[in-house]
Amino acid sequence: MSSAANLKRWPGWVLLFLVVACFLAYGTAKDAGPLTPEQRVEEITKHIACPVCDGETVYESANPASAAIRAEVKAQVAAGLRSDDEIVAYVVQQFGEQTQLLPKASGFDALVWMLPAAALVCAGVGLFFAFRRWKRNADAIPDDDDRAMVEKALAAEVNLDGS
Amino acid sequence: MLAEGVNGLFGHSALIIGLAASVFGAGALATATLLKDQRLVRAVQGYVWVALIGAVLAVVVMERALITRDWSIAYVQKVGSPDTPPLFNFTALWSALEGSILLWLLLLAMYTSIVARRYKARMADPLVAWALVTMLVVTAFFFFLALGPTDAFQAGGVPDFAKCCKGPNPLLQNHILVLFHPPILYLGYVGFTVPFAFAIGALVTGRVGEGWLVETRRWALFAWGFLTVGIVLGSWWSYEVLGWGGVWAWDPVENASFLPWLTGTAYIHSVMVQERRGMLRVWNLSLLVATFSLTILGTFLTRSGVVNSVHAFSDSTIGPYLLGAFGVIVAVSLGLIAWRGDRLRSPGAIDSPISREGAFLANNVLFTLFAFVVLLGTVFPLIVEAKDNRQIAVGSPFFDTMAAPIGIVLLFLMAVAPVLPWRKASTELLRTRLFWPAWCGAGALVLAVLLGATGLQPLLAFTFAGFAGGSAMRQLVLATRRQGYRGLLGRTNGGMVVHLGVILIAVGLTASNSYTRAGEFTMNKGDTVQFAGHSFQLNDVVDFTAPNRVGIKALVAIDGGQAYAPAISKYTAQGMDVGTPSVKTGLRYDIYLTLENGSKPSTGLAKVKIFIKPLIVWIWVGGLLCGFGTLLAAFPGKHRRRPTDPVSAPVPLEETVDV
């Protein structure tokens, strides 16, 4: 048991972190290779909304309008002149703003990105102050009034239960 | 033509009786409680039963009208057809808005009567009474909806068969899941009315202590279980029917079901902090109010036609009423919380962020943030349209971007939280307890990389999923070693089974989102193509006819074995093309075939799209495990707290025996 306990001290944990770091780095690096044209088309069409259907992406949609956009994207990728983002921008320009699935990060539309971030920050700050207050209150020792209140509440609960 | 009008008449009468019963029931119970009139309190049981009978009758009459094809009713003309297969004719009840409201009403009336029956002996307790009043008021609202804005029994006039009576939407008549998914999902939606009602009861009576929580905990748990299983079944339906190869598209209707799930999940975790430590009272009340009001808001968003969706099988004028109801619920609840604010102040303190309650707090922040993101993304196009009068779309790339980091952090919390003690944890304790779970995470990572997984986000997800799985297994192993099979029962242990289910779902979603491969092939009869290590031979392309549709299907033999038959059907009545995928399910990956437009039996030409989708089946297994775990969690565990036990009594630091 003691050897197992020792294992759980630093050697085991250091080994664990080494293994995780190595494999994460390897797996992430392997991903960075160039994408095939098909994968690029797939990735791009997943970021474009079908202009006439209800909220489907061009990638999913079987609609002729989507097929046209898919063909356009394929041609653009084959030409190899534009990056993925530029192709999306080009399609949005050609087929209208409602084909843009990923909201812009500028102007009013940026709010959809900023509000969640702001909410997270607010929650963090709120929690920080809450913990500070709790820490301060934690030292409070119950006085006789508090005890009386608890007694009374308990008595009431018991009565209620009995009735 | 005796039948003409009879169903409509019976249906309307049933609804009117139900409405009257719930209105009078609510009024009588409120009056009786205010006047402390016990005789009147007892009479309320009768009203509840009459309301239930009204709802049951309404549904039975509508089913009868559908089955006997009573064209005198407008709704039957809308969703019925002379040749819909019996099963889908039965499910046609909930294939459009009016009938869905009837189904909702039926389940709500059932929940109400179960509450009334279960707490019959305690109806004199004002808290229980006000809870029942709340339920009756909600029931009355839905009876009102069913009678007025979404009148299912409206007379239909003479049917013009050239235009009407085409049956339900084709998407709703080609898979058996249509029978299970909506009722189970609704059981979840409607079920959250019960804890909400008790929250209102607690606020009205001012008894915001912990007693009512014990009463509603199990109700919330059941509602949560139904909602979870309902959502998973919905994804399954989407996967098997819609033919785009995915399970979740962040579509508004999906989001509407996901929102209450998120706040409900936050609630069933944070309620434990209140039970144990008497804290977070306002927060828990708010979560219950949020969960219930989000079901109403979700119904508004998807049923009023303000947002478009592939799943929205209706639109109507119901919008203002639902939006009004949402406003009333929020206003009344916030008003009550403000009124009772003084009693809600929690007495205790959370000593350390590294504790069980600290983890629950973090869990709640993340779930609430998640819900906020989903709600914002869903309504943002509406906001932009109202402000600038331009159309934008907020689609799956946005939600995926946001959900991935939140999900990964949630998985991490899921790994750490179950081993944390209440009050405060030491480094020593964490180091010991987390050791083997952390190695499970490392093992998952190694396995994933060896199998060829790449990318930082998916790999992090797999690592933390393994870590979380290890923590859950640790708890289950320790508990079963001590208590035998009873170690699987109770909230803590059942909860861990649910965790395992959620982890499977997370892994399945990550893998299928990240590593799906697709290829489109134009094949002539007899051709064989190789894709992803499998051979696909096109045996034949054939026409087929069924009673309500005609279509073509391709027979594709995978690896020279059984032939799979993706199809495109044209539903003759609606003139709508529906693709039906064919799936070869496997433990490692599914092979998902769809037939694309442009295939012709006459020339023997077929355009087939092949998806290789990893680990999909584990999403369904995970959903099953979630449902099963919820059942286990509902059984009382070994240590049952008496409701009268003071909740802030010192808690033993060591909850579980260390390995």
mmCIF file of C-alpha atoms in Angstrom, chain A residues 1 4-5 7-13 15-17 19-31 38-39 42 46-49 53-57 59-64 70 74 97-104 107-117 119-120 123-124 127 130-131 133-135 137-138 150 154 157-158 160-161 163, chain B residues 122 125 207 211 243-244 249 251 279-280 308-310 346 348-353 358 361-362 365-366 369 372-373 376-377 380 383-384 387-388 390-398 401-402 428 430-432 434-436 438-439 442 445-446 449-450 452-456 459-460 463 467 513 516-518 520 596-597 609 611 643-646 658-659:
data_model
loop_
_atom_site.group_PDB
_atom_site.id
_atom_site.type_symbol
_atom_site.label_atom_id
_atom_site.label_comp_id
_atom_site.label_asym_id
_atom_site.label_seq_id
_atom_site.Cartn_x
_atom_site.Cartn_y
_atom_site.Cartn_z
ATOM 1 C CA MET A 1 0.000 0.000 0.000
ATOM 2 C CA ALA A 4 1.152 2.664 -4.194
ATOM 3 C CA ALA A 5 0.817 5.755 -2.028
ATOM 4 C CA LEU A 7 3.496 6.287 -6.651
ATOM 5 C CA LYS A 8 0.659 8.728 -6.252
ATOM 6 C CA ARG A 9 3.066 11.356 -5.002
ATOM 7 C CA TRP A 10 5.143 13.216 -7.506
ATOM 8 C CA PRO A 11 6.651 10.472 -9.752
ATOM 9 C CA GLY A 12 3.316 9.149 -10.930
ATOM 10 C CA TRP A 13 1.930 12.594 -11.588
ATOM 11 C CA LEU A 15 4.986 10.815 -15.622
ATOM 12 C CA LEU A 16 1.289 11.415 -16.277
ATOM 13 C CA PHE A 17 1.839 15.022 -17.307
ATOM 14 C CA VAL A 19 2.670 11.382 -21.309
ATOM 15 C CA VAL A 20 -0.262 13.754 -21.777
ATOM 16 C CA ALA A 21 1.925 16.612 -23.007
ATOM 17 C CA CYS A 22 3.783 14.393 -25.502
ATOM 18 C CA PHE A 23 0.693 12.818 -26.980
ATOM 19 C CA LEU A 24 -1.217 16.111 -27.106
ATOM 20 C CA ALA A 25 1.685 17.791 -28.882
ATOM 21 C CA TYR A 26 2.056 14.883 -31.305
ATOM 22 C CA GLY A 27 -1.671 14.711 -32.055
ATOM 23 C CA THR A 28 -1.958 18.463 -32.507
ATOM 24 C CA ALA A 29 1.098 18.698 -34.751
ATOM 25 C CA LYS A 30 -0.140 15.891 -36.960
ATOM 26 C CA ASP A 31 -3.296 17.877 -37.603
ATOM 27 C CA GLU A 38 -12.307 17.797 -50.772
ATOM 28 C CA GLN A 39 -11.749 18.523 -47.103
ATOM 29 C CA GLU A 42 -16.348 20.392 -46.930
ATOM 30 C CA LYS A 46 -20.148 23.947 -43.561
ATOM 31 C CA HIS A 47 -19.711 27.694 -42.973
ATOM 32 C CA ILE A 48 -22.242 28.765 -45.579
ATOM 33 C CA ALA A 49 -25.996 28.721 -45.102
ATOM 34 C CA CYS A 53 -33.856 26.553 -46.922
ATOM 35 C CA ASP A 54 -34.553 26.833 -43.214
ATOM 36 C CA GLY A 55 -31.215 27.050 -41.504
ATOM 37 C CA GLU A 56 -29.433 24.167 -43.224
ATOM 38 C CA THR A 57 -25.831 24.548 -44.290
ATOM 39 C CA TYR A 59 -22.848 21.135 -46.864
ATOM 40 C CA GLU A 60 -26.015 19.385 -45.665
ATOM 41 C CA SER A 61 -28.585 20.756 -48.027
ATOM 42 C CA ALA A 62 -29.728 18.894 -51.136
ATOM 43 C CA ASN A 63 -31.321 22.040 -52.550
ATOM 44 C CA PRO A 64 -30.324 23.100 -56.119
ATOM 45 C CA ARG A 70 -21.060 23.919 -53.744
ATOM 46 C CA LYS A 74 -15.267 23.653 -55.623
ATOM 47 C CA GLU A 97 -25.774 38.145 -46.347
ATOM 48 C CA GLN A 98 -28.156 35.432 -45.193
ATOM 49 C CA THR A 99 -25.685 32.809 -46.422
ATOM 50 C CA GLN A 100 -23.184 33.839 -43.754
ATOM 51 C CA LEU A 101 -23.519 31.347 -40.885
ATOM 52 C CA LEU A 102 -20.738 32.658 -38.708
ATOM 53 C CA PRO A 103 -21.747 36.159 -37.571
ATOM 54 C CA LYS A 104 -19.333 38.947 -38.366
ATOM 55 C CA GLY A 107 -20.361 46.262 -36.048
ATOM 56 C CA PHE A 108 -23.547 45.349 -34.228
ATOM 57 C CA ASP A 109 -23.152 41.661 -35.083
ATOM 58 C CA ALA A 110 -20.027 41.486 -32.940
ATOM 59 C CA LEU A 111 -22.330 41.627 -29.900
ATOM 60 C CA VAL A 112 -23.155 37.954 -30.382
ATOM 61 C CA TRP A 113 -19.487 37.221 -29.690
ATOM 62 C CA MET A 114 -18.888 39.860 -27.052
ATOM 63 C CA LEU A 115 -21.913 39.344 -24.826
ATOM 64 C CA PRO A 116 -20.989 35.759 -23.834
ATOM 65 C CA ALA A 117 -17.434 36.879 -23.088
ATOM 66 C CA ALA A 119 -21.131 37.372 -19.199
ATOM 67 C CA LEU A 120 -18.223 35.087 -18.368
ATOM 68 C CA ALA A 123 -19.659 35.698 -13.517
ATOM 69 C CA GLY A 124 -15.985 35.443 -12.642
ATOM 70 C CA LEU A 127 -17.810 34.727 -7.854
ATOM 71 C CA ALA A 130 -18.876 36.189 -3.329
ATOM 72 C CA PHE A 131 -15.953 34.100 -2.117
ATOM 73 C CA ARG A 133 -17.583 37.870 1.365
ATOM 74 C CA TRP A 134 -17.977 34.224 2.385
ATOM 75 C CA LYS A 135 -14.436 34.152 3.636
ATOM 76 C CA ASN A 137 -18.409 35.735 7.105
ATOM 77 C CA ALA A 138 -16.959 32.313 7.713
ATOM 78 C CA VAL A 150 -32.488 27.507 14.790
ATOM 79 C CA LEU A 154 -36.502 23.060 14.061
ATOM 80 C CA GLU A 157 -40.470 21.743 11.182
ATOM 81 C CA VAL A 158 -41.102 18.891 13.596
ATOM 82 C CA LEU A 160 -45.321 20.390 10.690
ATOM 83 C CA ASP A 161 -44.080 16.906 10.091
ATOM 84 C CA SER A 163 -49.438 17.232 11.717
ATOM 85 C CA ARG B 122 -51.041 17.164 2.937
ATOM 86 C CA ASP B 125 -50.342 22.578 3.970
ATOM 87 C CA ARG B 207 -41.258 28.790 3.561
ATOM 88 C CA GLY B 211 -38.421 21.241 2.881
ATOM 89 C CA GLY B 243 -30.317 12.377 -44.393
ATOM 90 C CA TRP B 244 -27.639 14.996 -43.889
ATOM 91 C CA ALA B 249 -27.557 21.031 -36.211
ATOM 92 C CA ASP B 251 -31.440 24.341 -35.239
ATOM 93 C CA MET B 279 -27.187 27.957 0.392
ATOM 94 C CA LEU B 280 -27.980 29.263 -3.110
ATOM 95 C CA ASN B 308 -37.480 29.126 -39.366
ATOM 96 C CA SER B 309 -36.480 25.587 -38.793
ATOM 97 C CA VAL B 310 -36.601 22.246 -40.509
ATOM 98 C CA SER B 346 -28.592 32.157 2.788
ATOM 99 C CA GLY B 348 -23.875 29.632 5.271
ATOM 100 C CA ALA B 349 -20.670 30.286 3.444
ATOM 101 C CA ILE B 350 -18.708 28.384 0.859
ATOM 102 C CA ASP B 351 -15.314 27.976 2.437
ATOM 103 C CA SER B 352 -13.200 27.142 -0.548
ATOM 104 C CA PRO B 353 -13.553 27.036 -4.317
ATOM 105 C CA GLY B 358 -17.290 25.134 -5.272
ATOM 106 C CA LEU B 361 -20.894 26.659 -8.455
ATOM 107 C CA ALA B 362 -18.480 26.437 -11.384
ATOM 108 C CA VAL B 365 -21.749 29.259 -14.069
ATOM 109 C CA LEU B 366 -20.831 27.186 -17.123
ATOM 110 C CA LEU B 369 -23.314 30.655 -19.696
ATOM 111 C CA PHE B 372 -27.068 32.203 -22.475
ATOM 112 C CA VAL B 373 -24.946 31.511 -25.556
ATOM 113 C CA LEU B 376 -28.434 34.582 -27.684
ATOM 114 C CA GLY B 377 -27.462 32.727 -30.851
ATOM 115 C CA PHE B 380 -29.851 37.166 -32.371
ATOM 116 C CA ILE B 383 -32.752 41.184 -32.802
ATOM 117 C CA VAL B 384 -30.762 42.202 -35.881
ATOM 118 C CA LYS B 387 -33.032 46.715 -35.328
ATOM 119 C CA ASP B 388 -31.606 47.015 -38.832
ATOM 120 C CA ARG B 390 -31.595 42.891 -42.418
ATOM 121 C CA GLN B 391 -31.405 39.127 -42.406
ATOM 122 C CA ILE B 392 -28.494 37.346 -40.857
ATOM 123 C CA ALA B 393 -27.993 33.726 -39.872
ATOM 124 C CA VAL B 394 -26.329 32.428 -36.753
ATOM 125 C CA GLY B 395 -25.567 28.834 -37.466
ATOM 126 C CA SER B 396 -23.778 25.756 -36.327
ATOM 127 C CA PRO B 397 -20.222 27.157 -36.761
ATOM 128 C CA PHE B 398 -21.013 29.816 -34.147
ATOM 129 C CA THR B 401 -17.073 27.465 -31.641
ATOM 130 C CA MET B 402 -18.734 28.471 -28.402
ATOM 131 C CA GLU B 428 -2.973 15.538 -0.687
ATOM 132 C CA LEU B 430 -6.882 15.367 -4.563
ATOM 133 C CA ARG B 431 -3.552 13.857 -5.506
ATOM 134 C CA THR B 432 -4.565 10.483 -4.125
ATOM 135 C CA LEU B 434 -7.553 11.728 -8.779
ATOM 136 C CA PHE B 435 -4.554 9.558 -9.545
ATOM 137 C CA TRP B 436 -6.224 6.642 -11.304
ATOM 138 C CA ALA B 438 -6.258 10.984 -14.373
ATOM 139 C CA TRP B 439 -4.467 7.949 -15.778
ATOM 140 C CA ALA B 442 -4.108 9.768 -20.217
ATOM 141 C CA LEU B 445 -5.589 10.218 -25.019
ATOM 142 C CA VAL B 446 -2.962 7.614 -25.896
ATOM 143 C CA VAL B 449 -3.730 9.219 -30.801
ATOM 144 C CA LEU B 450 -2.788 5.629 -31.627
ATOM 145 C CA GLY B 452 -5.190 8.302 -35.529
ATOM 146 C CA ALA B 453 -7.108 11.096 -33.790
ATOM 147 C CA THR B 454 -5.687 14.572 -34.333
ATOM 148 C CA GLY B 455 -6.436 18.162 -33.392
ATOM 149 C CA LEU B 456 -6.121 19.881 -30.048
ATOM 150 C CA LEU B 459 -7.872 15.324 -28.110
ATOM 151 C CA LEU B 460 -8.557 17.497 -25.051
ATOM 152 C CA THR B 463 -8.587 13.182 -22.439
ATOM 153 C CA PHE B 467 -10.607 11.436 -16.842
ATOM 154 C CA ASN B 513 -18.029 16.023 -35.657
ATOM 155 C CA THR B 516 -16.482 12.301 -40.435
ATOM 156 C CA ARG B 517 -15.346 11.537 -43.959
ATOM 157 C CA ALA B 518 -17.630 11.856 -46.924
ATOM 158 C CA GLU B 520 -19.831 11.384 -53.443
ATOM 159 C CA GLU B 596 -28.586 12.085 -54.286
ATOM 160 C CA ASN B 597 -30.729 13.773 -56.917
ATOM 161 C CA LYS B 609 -22.960 9.831 -51.000
ATOM 162 C CA PHE B 611 -20.333 9.115 -44.969
ATOM 163 C CA PRO B 643 -36.420 15.976 5.650
ATOM 164 C CA THR B 644 -36.327 17.485 9.126
ATOM 165 C CA ASP B 645 -32.602 17.021 9.569
ATOM 166 C CA PRO B 646 -30.876 20.347 9.829
ATOM 167 C CA ASP B 658 -9.975 5.859 -0.307
ATOM 168 C CA VAL B 659 -8.266 3.224 -2.377
#
